mmCIF file of C-alpha atoms in Angstrom:
data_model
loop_
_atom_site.group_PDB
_atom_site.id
_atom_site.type_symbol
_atom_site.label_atom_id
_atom_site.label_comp_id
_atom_site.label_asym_id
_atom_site.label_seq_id
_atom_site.Cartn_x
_atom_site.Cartn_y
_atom_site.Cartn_z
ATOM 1 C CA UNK A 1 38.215 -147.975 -13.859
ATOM 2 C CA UNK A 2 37.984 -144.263 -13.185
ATOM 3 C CA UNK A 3 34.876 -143.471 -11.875
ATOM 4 C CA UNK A 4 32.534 -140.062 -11.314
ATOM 5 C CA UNK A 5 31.418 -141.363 -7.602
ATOM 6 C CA UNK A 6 31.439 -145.156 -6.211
ATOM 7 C CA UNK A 7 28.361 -144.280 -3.876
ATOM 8 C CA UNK A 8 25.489 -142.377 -3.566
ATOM 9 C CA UNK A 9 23.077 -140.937 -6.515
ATOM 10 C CA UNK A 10 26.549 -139.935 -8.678
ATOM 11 C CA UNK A 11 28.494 -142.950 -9.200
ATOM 12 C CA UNK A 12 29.048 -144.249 -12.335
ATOM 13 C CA UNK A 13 31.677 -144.626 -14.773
ATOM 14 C CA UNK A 14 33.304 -141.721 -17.162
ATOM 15 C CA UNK A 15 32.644 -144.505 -20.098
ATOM 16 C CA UNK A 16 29.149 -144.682 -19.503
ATOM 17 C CA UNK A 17 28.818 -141.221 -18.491
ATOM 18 C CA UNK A 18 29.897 -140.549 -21.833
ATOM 19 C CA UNK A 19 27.799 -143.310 -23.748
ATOM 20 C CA UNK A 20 24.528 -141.449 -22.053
ATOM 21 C CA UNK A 21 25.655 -138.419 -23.142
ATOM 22 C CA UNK A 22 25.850 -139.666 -26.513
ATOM 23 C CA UNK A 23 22.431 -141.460 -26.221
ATOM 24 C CA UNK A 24 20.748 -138.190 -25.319
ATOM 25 C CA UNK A 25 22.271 -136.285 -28.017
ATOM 26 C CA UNK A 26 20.804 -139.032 -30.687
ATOM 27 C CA UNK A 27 17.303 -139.063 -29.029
ATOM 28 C CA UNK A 28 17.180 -135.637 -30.215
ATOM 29 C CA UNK A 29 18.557 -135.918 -33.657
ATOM 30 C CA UNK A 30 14.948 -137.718 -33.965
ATOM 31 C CA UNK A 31 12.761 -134.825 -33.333
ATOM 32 C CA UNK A 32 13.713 -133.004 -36.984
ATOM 33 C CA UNK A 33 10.472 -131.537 -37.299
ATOM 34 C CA UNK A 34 9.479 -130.140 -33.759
ATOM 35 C CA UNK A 35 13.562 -128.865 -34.217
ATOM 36 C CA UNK A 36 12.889 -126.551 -37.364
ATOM 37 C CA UNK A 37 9.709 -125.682 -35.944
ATOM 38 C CA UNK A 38 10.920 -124.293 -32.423
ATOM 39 C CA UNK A 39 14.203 -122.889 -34.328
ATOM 40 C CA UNK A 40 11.447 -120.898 -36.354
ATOM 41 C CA UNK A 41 9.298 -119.524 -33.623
ATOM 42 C CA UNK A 42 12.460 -118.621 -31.740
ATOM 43 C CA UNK A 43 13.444 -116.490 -34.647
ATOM 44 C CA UNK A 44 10.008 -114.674 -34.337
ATOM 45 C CA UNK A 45 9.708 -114.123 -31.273
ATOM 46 C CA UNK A 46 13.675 -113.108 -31.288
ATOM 47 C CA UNK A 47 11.844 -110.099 -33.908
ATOM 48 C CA UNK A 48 9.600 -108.947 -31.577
ATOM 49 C CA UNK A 49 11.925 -109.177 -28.440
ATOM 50 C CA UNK A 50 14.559 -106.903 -30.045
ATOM 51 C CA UNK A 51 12.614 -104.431 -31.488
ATOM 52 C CA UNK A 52 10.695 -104.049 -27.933
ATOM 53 C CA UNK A 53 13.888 -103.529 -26.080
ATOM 54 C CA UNK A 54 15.516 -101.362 -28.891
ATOM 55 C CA UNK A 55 12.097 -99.176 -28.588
ATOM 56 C CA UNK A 56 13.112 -98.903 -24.852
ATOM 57 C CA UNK A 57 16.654 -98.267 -25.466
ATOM 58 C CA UNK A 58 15.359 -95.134 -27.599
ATOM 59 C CA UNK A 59 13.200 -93.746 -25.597
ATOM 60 C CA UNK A 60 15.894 -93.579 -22.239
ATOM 61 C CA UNK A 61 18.425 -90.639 -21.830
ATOM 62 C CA UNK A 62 21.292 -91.442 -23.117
ATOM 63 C CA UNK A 63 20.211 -94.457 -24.866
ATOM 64 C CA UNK A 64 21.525 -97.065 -22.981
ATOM 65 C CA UNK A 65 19.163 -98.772 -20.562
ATOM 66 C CA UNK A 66 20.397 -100.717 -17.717
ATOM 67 C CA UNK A 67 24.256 -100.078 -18.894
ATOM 68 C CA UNK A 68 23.153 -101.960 -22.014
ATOM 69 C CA UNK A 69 24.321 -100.288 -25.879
ATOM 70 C CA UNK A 70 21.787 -100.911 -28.874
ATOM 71 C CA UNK A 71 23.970 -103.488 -29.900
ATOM 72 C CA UNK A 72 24.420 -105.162 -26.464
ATOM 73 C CA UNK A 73 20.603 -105.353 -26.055
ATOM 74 C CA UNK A 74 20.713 -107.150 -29.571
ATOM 75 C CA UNK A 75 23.265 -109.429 -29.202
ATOM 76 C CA UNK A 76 21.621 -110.273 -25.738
ATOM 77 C CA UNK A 77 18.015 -110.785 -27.411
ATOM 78 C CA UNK A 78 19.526 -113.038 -30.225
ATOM 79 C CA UNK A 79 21.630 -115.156 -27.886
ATOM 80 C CA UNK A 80 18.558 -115.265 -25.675
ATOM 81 C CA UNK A 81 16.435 -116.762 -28.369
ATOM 82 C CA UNK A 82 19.385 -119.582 -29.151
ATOM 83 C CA UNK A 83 20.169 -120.270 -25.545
ATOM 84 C CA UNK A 84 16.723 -120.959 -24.981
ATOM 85 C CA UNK A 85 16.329 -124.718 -25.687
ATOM 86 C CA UNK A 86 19.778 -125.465 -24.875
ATOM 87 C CA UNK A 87 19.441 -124.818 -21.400
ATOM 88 C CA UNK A 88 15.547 -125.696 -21.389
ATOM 89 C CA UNK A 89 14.038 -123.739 -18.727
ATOM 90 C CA UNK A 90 10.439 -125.386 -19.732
ATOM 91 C CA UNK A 91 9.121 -128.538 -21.228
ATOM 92 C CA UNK A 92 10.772 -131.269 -18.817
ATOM 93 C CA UNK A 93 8.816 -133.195 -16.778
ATOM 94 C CA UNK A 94 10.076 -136.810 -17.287
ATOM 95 C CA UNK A 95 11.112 -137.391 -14.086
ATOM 96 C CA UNK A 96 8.038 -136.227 -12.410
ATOM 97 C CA UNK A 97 5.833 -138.724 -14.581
ATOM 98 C CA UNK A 98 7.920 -141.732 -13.903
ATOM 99 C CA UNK A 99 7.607 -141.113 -10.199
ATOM 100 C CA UNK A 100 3.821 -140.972 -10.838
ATOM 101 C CA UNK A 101 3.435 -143.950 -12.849
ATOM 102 C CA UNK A 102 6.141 -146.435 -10.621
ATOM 103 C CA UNK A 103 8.557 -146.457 -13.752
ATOM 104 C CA UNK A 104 11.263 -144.734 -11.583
ATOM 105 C CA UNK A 105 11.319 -148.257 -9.034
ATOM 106 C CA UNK A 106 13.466 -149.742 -12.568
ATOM 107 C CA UNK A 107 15.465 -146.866 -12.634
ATOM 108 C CA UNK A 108 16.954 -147.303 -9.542
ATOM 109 C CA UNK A 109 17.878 -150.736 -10.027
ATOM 110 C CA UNK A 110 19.790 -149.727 -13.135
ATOM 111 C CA UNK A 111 24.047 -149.386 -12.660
ATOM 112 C CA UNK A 112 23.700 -145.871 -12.796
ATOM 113 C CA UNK A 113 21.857 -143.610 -10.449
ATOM 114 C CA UNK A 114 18.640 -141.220 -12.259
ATOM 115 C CA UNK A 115 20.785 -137.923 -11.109
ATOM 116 C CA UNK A 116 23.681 -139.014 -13.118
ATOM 117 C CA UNK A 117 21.451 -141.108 -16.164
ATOM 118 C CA UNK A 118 19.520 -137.873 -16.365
ATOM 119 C CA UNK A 119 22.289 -135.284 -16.050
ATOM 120 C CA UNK A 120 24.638 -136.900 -19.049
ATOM 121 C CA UNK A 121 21.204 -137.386 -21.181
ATOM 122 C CA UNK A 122 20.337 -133.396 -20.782
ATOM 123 C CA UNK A 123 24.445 -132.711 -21.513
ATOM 124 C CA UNK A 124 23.312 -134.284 -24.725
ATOM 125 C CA UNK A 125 20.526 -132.614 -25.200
ATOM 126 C CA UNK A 126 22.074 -129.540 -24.685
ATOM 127 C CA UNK A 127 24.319 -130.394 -27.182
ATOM 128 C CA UNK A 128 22.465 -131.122 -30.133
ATOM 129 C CA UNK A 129 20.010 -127.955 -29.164
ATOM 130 C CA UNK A 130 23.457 -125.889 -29.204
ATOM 131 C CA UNK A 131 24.511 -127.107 -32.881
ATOM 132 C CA UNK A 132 20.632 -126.883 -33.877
ATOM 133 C CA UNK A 133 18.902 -124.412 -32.022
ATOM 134 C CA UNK A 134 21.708 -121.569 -31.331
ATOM 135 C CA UNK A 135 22.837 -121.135 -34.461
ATOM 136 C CA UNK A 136 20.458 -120.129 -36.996
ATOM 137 C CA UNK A 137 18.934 -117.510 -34.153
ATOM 138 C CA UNK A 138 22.038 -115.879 -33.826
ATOM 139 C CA UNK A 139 22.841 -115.986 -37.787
ATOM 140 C CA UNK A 140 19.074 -114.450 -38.430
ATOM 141 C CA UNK A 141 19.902 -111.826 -35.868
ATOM 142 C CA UNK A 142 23.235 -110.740 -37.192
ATOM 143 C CA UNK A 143 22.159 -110.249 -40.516
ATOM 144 C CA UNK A 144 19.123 -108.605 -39.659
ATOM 145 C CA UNK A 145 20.080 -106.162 -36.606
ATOM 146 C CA UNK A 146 23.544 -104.708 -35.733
ATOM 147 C CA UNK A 147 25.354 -106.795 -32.935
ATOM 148 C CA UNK A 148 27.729 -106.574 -30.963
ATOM 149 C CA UNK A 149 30.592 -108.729 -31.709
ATOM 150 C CA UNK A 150 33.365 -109.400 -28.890
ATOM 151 C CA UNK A 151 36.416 -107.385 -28.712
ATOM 152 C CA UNK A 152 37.885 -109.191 -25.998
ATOM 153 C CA UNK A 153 39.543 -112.592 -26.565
ATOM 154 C CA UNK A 154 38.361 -114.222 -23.561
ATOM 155 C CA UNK A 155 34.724 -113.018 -24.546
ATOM 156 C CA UNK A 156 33.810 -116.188 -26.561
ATOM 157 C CA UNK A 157 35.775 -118.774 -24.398
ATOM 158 C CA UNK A 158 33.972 -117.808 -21.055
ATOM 159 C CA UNK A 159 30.793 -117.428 -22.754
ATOM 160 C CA UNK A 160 31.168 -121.450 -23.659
ATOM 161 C CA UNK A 161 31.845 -122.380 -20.440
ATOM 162 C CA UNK A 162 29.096 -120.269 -18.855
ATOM 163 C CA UNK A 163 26.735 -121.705 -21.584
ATOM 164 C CA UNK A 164 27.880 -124.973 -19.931
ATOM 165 C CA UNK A 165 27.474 -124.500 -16.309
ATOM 166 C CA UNK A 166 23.939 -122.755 -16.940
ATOM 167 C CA UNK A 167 22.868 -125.886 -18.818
ATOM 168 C CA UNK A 168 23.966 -127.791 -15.475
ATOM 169 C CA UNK A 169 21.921 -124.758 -13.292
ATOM 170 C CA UNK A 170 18.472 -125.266 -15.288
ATOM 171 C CA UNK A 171 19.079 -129.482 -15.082
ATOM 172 C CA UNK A 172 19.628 -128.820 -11.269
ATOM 173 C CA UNK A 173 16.550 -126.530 -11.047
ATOM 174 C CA UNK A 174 14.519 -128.807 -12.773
ATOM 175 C CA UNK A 175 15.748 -131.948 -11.381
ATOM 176 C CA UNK A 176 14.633 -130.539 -7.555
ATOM 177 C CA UNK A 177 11.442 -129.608 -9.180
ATOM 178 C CA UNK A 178 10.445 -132.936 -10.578
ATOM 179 C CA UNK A 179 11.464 -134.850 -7.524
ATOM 180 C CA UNK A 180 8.824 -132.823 -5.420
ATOM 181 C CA UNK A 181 7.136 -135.794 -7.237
ATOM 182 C CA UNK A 182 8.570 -138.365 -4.611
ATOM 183 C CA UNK A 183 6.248 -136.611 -2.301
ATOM 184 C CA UNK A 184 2.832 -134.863 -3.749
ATOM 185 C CA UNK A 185 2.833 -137.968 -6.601
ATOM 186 C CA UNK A 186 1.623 -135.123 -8.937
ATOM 187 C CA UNK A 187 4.695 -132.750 -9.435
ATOM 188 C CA UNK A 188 2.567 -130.157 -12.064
ATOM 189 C CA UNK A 189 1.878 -127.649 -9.137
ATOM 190 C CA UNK A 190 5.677 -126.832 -8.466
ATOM 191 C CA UNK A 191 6.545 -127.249 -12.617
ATOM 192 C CA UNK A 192 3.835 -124.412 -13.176
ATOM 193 C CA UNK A 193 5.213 -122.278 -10.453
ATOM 194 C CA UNK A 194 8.854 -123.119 -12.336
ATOM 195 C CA UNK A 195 7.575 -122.320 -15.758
ATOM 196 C CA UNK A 196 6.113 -119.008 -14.679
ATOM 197 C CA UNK A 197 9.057 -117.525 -12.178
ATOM 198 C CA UNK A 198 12.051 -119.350 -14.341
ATOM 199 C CA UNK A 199 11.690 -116.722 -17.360
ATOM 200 C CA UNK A 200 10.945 -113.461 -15.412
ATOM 201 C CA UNK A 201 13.839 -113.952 -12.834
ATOM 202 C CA UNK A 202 16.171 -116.035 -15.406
ATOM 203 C CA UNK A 203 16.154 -113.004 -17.622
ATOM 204 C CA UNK A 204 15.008 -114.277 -20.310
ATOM 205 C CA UNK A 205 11.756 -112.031 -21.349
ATOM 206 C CA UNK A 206 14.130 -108.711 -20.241
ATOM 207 C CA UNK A 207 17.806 -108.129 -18.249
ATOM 208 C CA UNK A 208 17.697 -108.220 -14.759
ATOM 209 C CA UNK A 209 20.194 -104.851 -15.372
ATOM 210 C CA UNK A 210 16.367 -102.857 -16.123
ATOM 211 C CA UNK A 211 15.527 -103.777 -12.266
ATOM 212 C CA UNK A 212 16.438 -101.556 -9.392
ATOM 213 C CA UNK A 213 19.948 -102.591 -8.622
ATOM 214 C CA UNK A 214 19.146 -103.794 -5.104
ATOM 215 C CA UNK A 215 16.579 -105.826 -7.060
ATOM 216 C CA UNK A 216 18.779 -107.585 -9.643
ATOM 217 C CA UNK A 217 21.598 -107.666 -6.780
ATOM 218 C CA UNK A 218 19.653 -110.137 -4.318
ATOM 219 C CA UNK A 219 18.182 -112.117 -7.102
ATOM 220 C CA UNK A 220 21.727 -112.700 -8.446
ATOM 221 C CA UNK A 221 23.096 -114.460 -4.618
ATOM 222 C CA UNK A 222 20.121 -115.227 -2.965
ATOM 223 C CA UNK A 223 18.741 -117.465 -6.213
ATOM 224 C CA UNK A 224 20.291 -119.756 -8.825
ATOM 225 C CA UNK A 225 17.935 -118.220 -11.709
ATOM 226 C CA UNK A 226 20.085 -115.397 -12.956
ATOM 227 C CA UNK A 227 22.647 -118.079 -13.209
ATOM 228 C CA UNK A 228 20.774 -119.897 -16.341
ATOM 229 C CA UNK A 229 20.199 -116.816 -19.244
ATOM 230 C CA UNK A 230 21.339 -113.456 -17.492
ATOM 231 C CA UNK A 231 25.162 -114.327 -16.783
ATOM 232 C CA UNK A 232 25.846 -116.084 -20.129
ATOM 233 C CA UNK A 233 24.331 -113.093 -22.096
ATOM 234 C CA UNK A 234 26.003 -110.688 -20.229
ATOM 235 C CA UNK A 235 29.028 -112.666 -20.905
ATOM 236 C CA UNK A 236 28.868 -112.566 -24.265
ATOM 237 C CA UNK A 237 27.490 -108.958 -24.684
ATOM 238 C CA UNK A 238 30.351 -107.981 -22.488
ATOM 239 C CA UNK A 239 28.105 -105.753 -20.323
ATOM 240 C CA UNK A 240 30.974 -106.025 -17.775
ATOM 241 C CA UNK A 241 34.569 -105.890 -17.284
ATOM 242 C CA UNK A 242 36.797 -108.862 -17.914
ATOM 243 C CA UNK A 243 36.879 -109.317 -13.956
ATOM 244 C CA UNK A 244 33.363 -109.292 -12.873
ATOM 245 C CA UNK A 245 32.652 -111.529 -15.619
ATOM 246 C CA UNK A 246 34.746 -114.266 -14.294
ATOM 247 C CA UNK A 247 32.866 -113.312 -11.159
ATOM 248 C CA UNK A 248 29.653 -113.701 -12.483
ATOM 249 C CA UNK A 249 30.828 -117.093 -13.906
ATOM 250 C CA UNK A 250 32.073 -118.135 -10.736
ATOM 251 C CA UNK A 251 29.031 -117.667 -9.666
ATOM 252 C CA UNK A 252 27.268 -119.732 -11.503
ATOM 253 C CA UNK A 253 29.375 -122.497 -11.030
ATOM 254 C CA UNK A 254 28.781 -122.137 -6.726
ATOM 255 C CA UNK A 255 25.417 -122.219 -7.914
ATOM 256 C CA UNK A 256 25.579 -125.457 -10.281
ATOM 257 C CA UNK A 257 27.714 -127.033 -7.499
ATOM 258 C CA UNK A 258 24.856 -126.732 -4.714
ATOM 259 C CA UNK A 259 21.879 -127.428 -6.645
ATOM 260 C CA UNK A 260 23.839 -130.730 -7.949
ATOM 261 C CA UNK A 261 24.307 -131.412 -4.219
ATOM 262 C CA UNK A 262 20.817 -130.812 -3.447
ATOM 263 C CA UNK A 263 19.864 -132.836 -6.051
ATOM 264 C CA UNK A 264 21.591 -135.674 -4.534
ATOM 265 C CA UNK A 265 20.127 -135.360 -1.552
ATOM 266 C CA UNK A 266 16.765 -135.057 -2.476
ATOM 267 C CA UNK A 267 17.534 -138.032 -4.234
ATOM 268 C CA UNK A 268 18.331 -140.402 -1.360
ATOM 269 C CA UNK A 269 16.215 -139.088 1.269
ATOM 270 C CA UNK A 270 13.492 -139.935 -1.396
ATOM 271 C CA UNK A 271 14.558 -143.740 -2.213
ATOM 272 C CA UNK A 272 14.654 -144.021 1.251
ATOM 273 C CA UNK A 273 10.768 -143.601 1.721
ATOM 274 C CA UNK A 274 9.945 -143.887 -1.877
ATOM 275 C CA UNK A 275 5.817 -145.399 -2.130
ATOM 276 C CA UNK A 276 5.250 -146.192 -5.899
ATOM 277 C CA UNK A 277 2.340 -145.271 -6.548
ATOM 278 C CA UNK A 278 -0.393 -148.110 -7.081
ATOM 279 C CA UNK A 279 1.717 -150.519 -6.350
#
């Protein structure tokens, strides 16, 4: 049988890959209500977001802060708001509270190792929050504010695949942050620190573009964050040329490549000295 890996924290097979994948995506076709509810305070808070950076955008010479046109800005805000559950920067923590209750000593007796189990389950995720949570943002904006729509045919293609790799960025991001769990038993030190940092230097409550350049620069190759809203926004608002947004997607997927490394890592140096707790 094709396989993913045959050792280590990523084997598994593409069959069962697939069947988690599946199972996440179902476990969230549960959650109907808490879905129209967060599509609905995404589309507020999309309101306030645009007309705060539009307000900006009028009052800078020449009208065009950071490189970014009226419409740019809006079709960044609006994709912002859909993006935002599909690549979850916030609200995971399942990981961490298995490692403090013991649960995680079953998990690694399962066939599949937790880094793959909980990768294919956030793919799904991601999935359903893309067909549920991306859309009616993006619809609410267009009607409501002029957006940009692409002009280049590779526009909407890259932006998919960047959408994909960022969703495998934020799972890496938050996978290292829940396993710091292995160690302090009480991971909700280092998921506070992520919840605070992962919005500012993600890009999500503004562009990194507004920054000094030096600024934006170092936090674009010194840290995976940029990687998870900024790129696929300015992917799809085609704030660059055609060939530094393949570079910017390239990027990203160096990025998604080491922290999935890490991840594995992490992940055997801690079942090699794993202590569950009271017990």
């Amino acid at each position: 049988m094709l396989t993913i890996s045959t050792v280590g924290p990523l084997r598994g097979s593409v069959t069962t890959f697939g069947a988690l994948v599946g199972s996440g995506f179902r476990r969230y076709t549960t959650y109907r209500q808490a879905t129209i509810a967060g599509t609905f305070t995404n589309v507020v808070f999309g309101y306030l977001r645009c007309y705060v950076l539009l307000a900006v955008a009028a009052s800078t010479v020449g009208g065009r802060p950071g490189g970014y046109a009226p419409d740019q800005l809006v079709t960044y805000v609006w994709l912002g708001q859909g993006l935002l559950s599909v690549v979850m920067l916030w609200g995971w923590a399942e990981l961490a509270e298995r490692i403090r209750t013991g649960d995680v000593a079953a998990d690694l007796l399962r066939p599949v190792a937790p880094l793959t189990a909980y990768l294919a389950a956030d793919l799904g995720r991601a999935a359903h929050g893309m067909l549920t949570r991306f859309i009616p943002p993006v619809v609410v904006g267009a009607l409501c504010f002029p957006m940009r729509m692409p002009t280049r045919w590779q526009t909407v293609p890259l932006f998919l695949v960047s959408v994909l790799i960022a969703v495998v960025v934020s799972f890496g991001c938050r996978y290292l942050v829940n396993a710091t769990a292995y160690w302090l038993q009480d991971a909700r030190g280092p998921i506070l620190l992520w919840t605070l940092g992962a919005g500012v230097l993600g890009g999500l409550y503004f562009p990194l573009r507004l920054l000094p350049e030096s600024v934006a620069v170092t936090l674009w190759l010194a840290t995976p964050l940029p990687s998870i809203l900024q790129t696929p926004l300015d992917v799809a608002a085609e704030r660059d040329g055609p060939a530094l947004q393949l570079g910017l997607v390239a990027l990203q997927l160096f990025w998604a490549v080491v922290l999935l490394v890490l991840a594995a890592v992490v992940q055997k140096r801690a079942e090699r000295r794993l202590v569950v707790q009271g017990g």
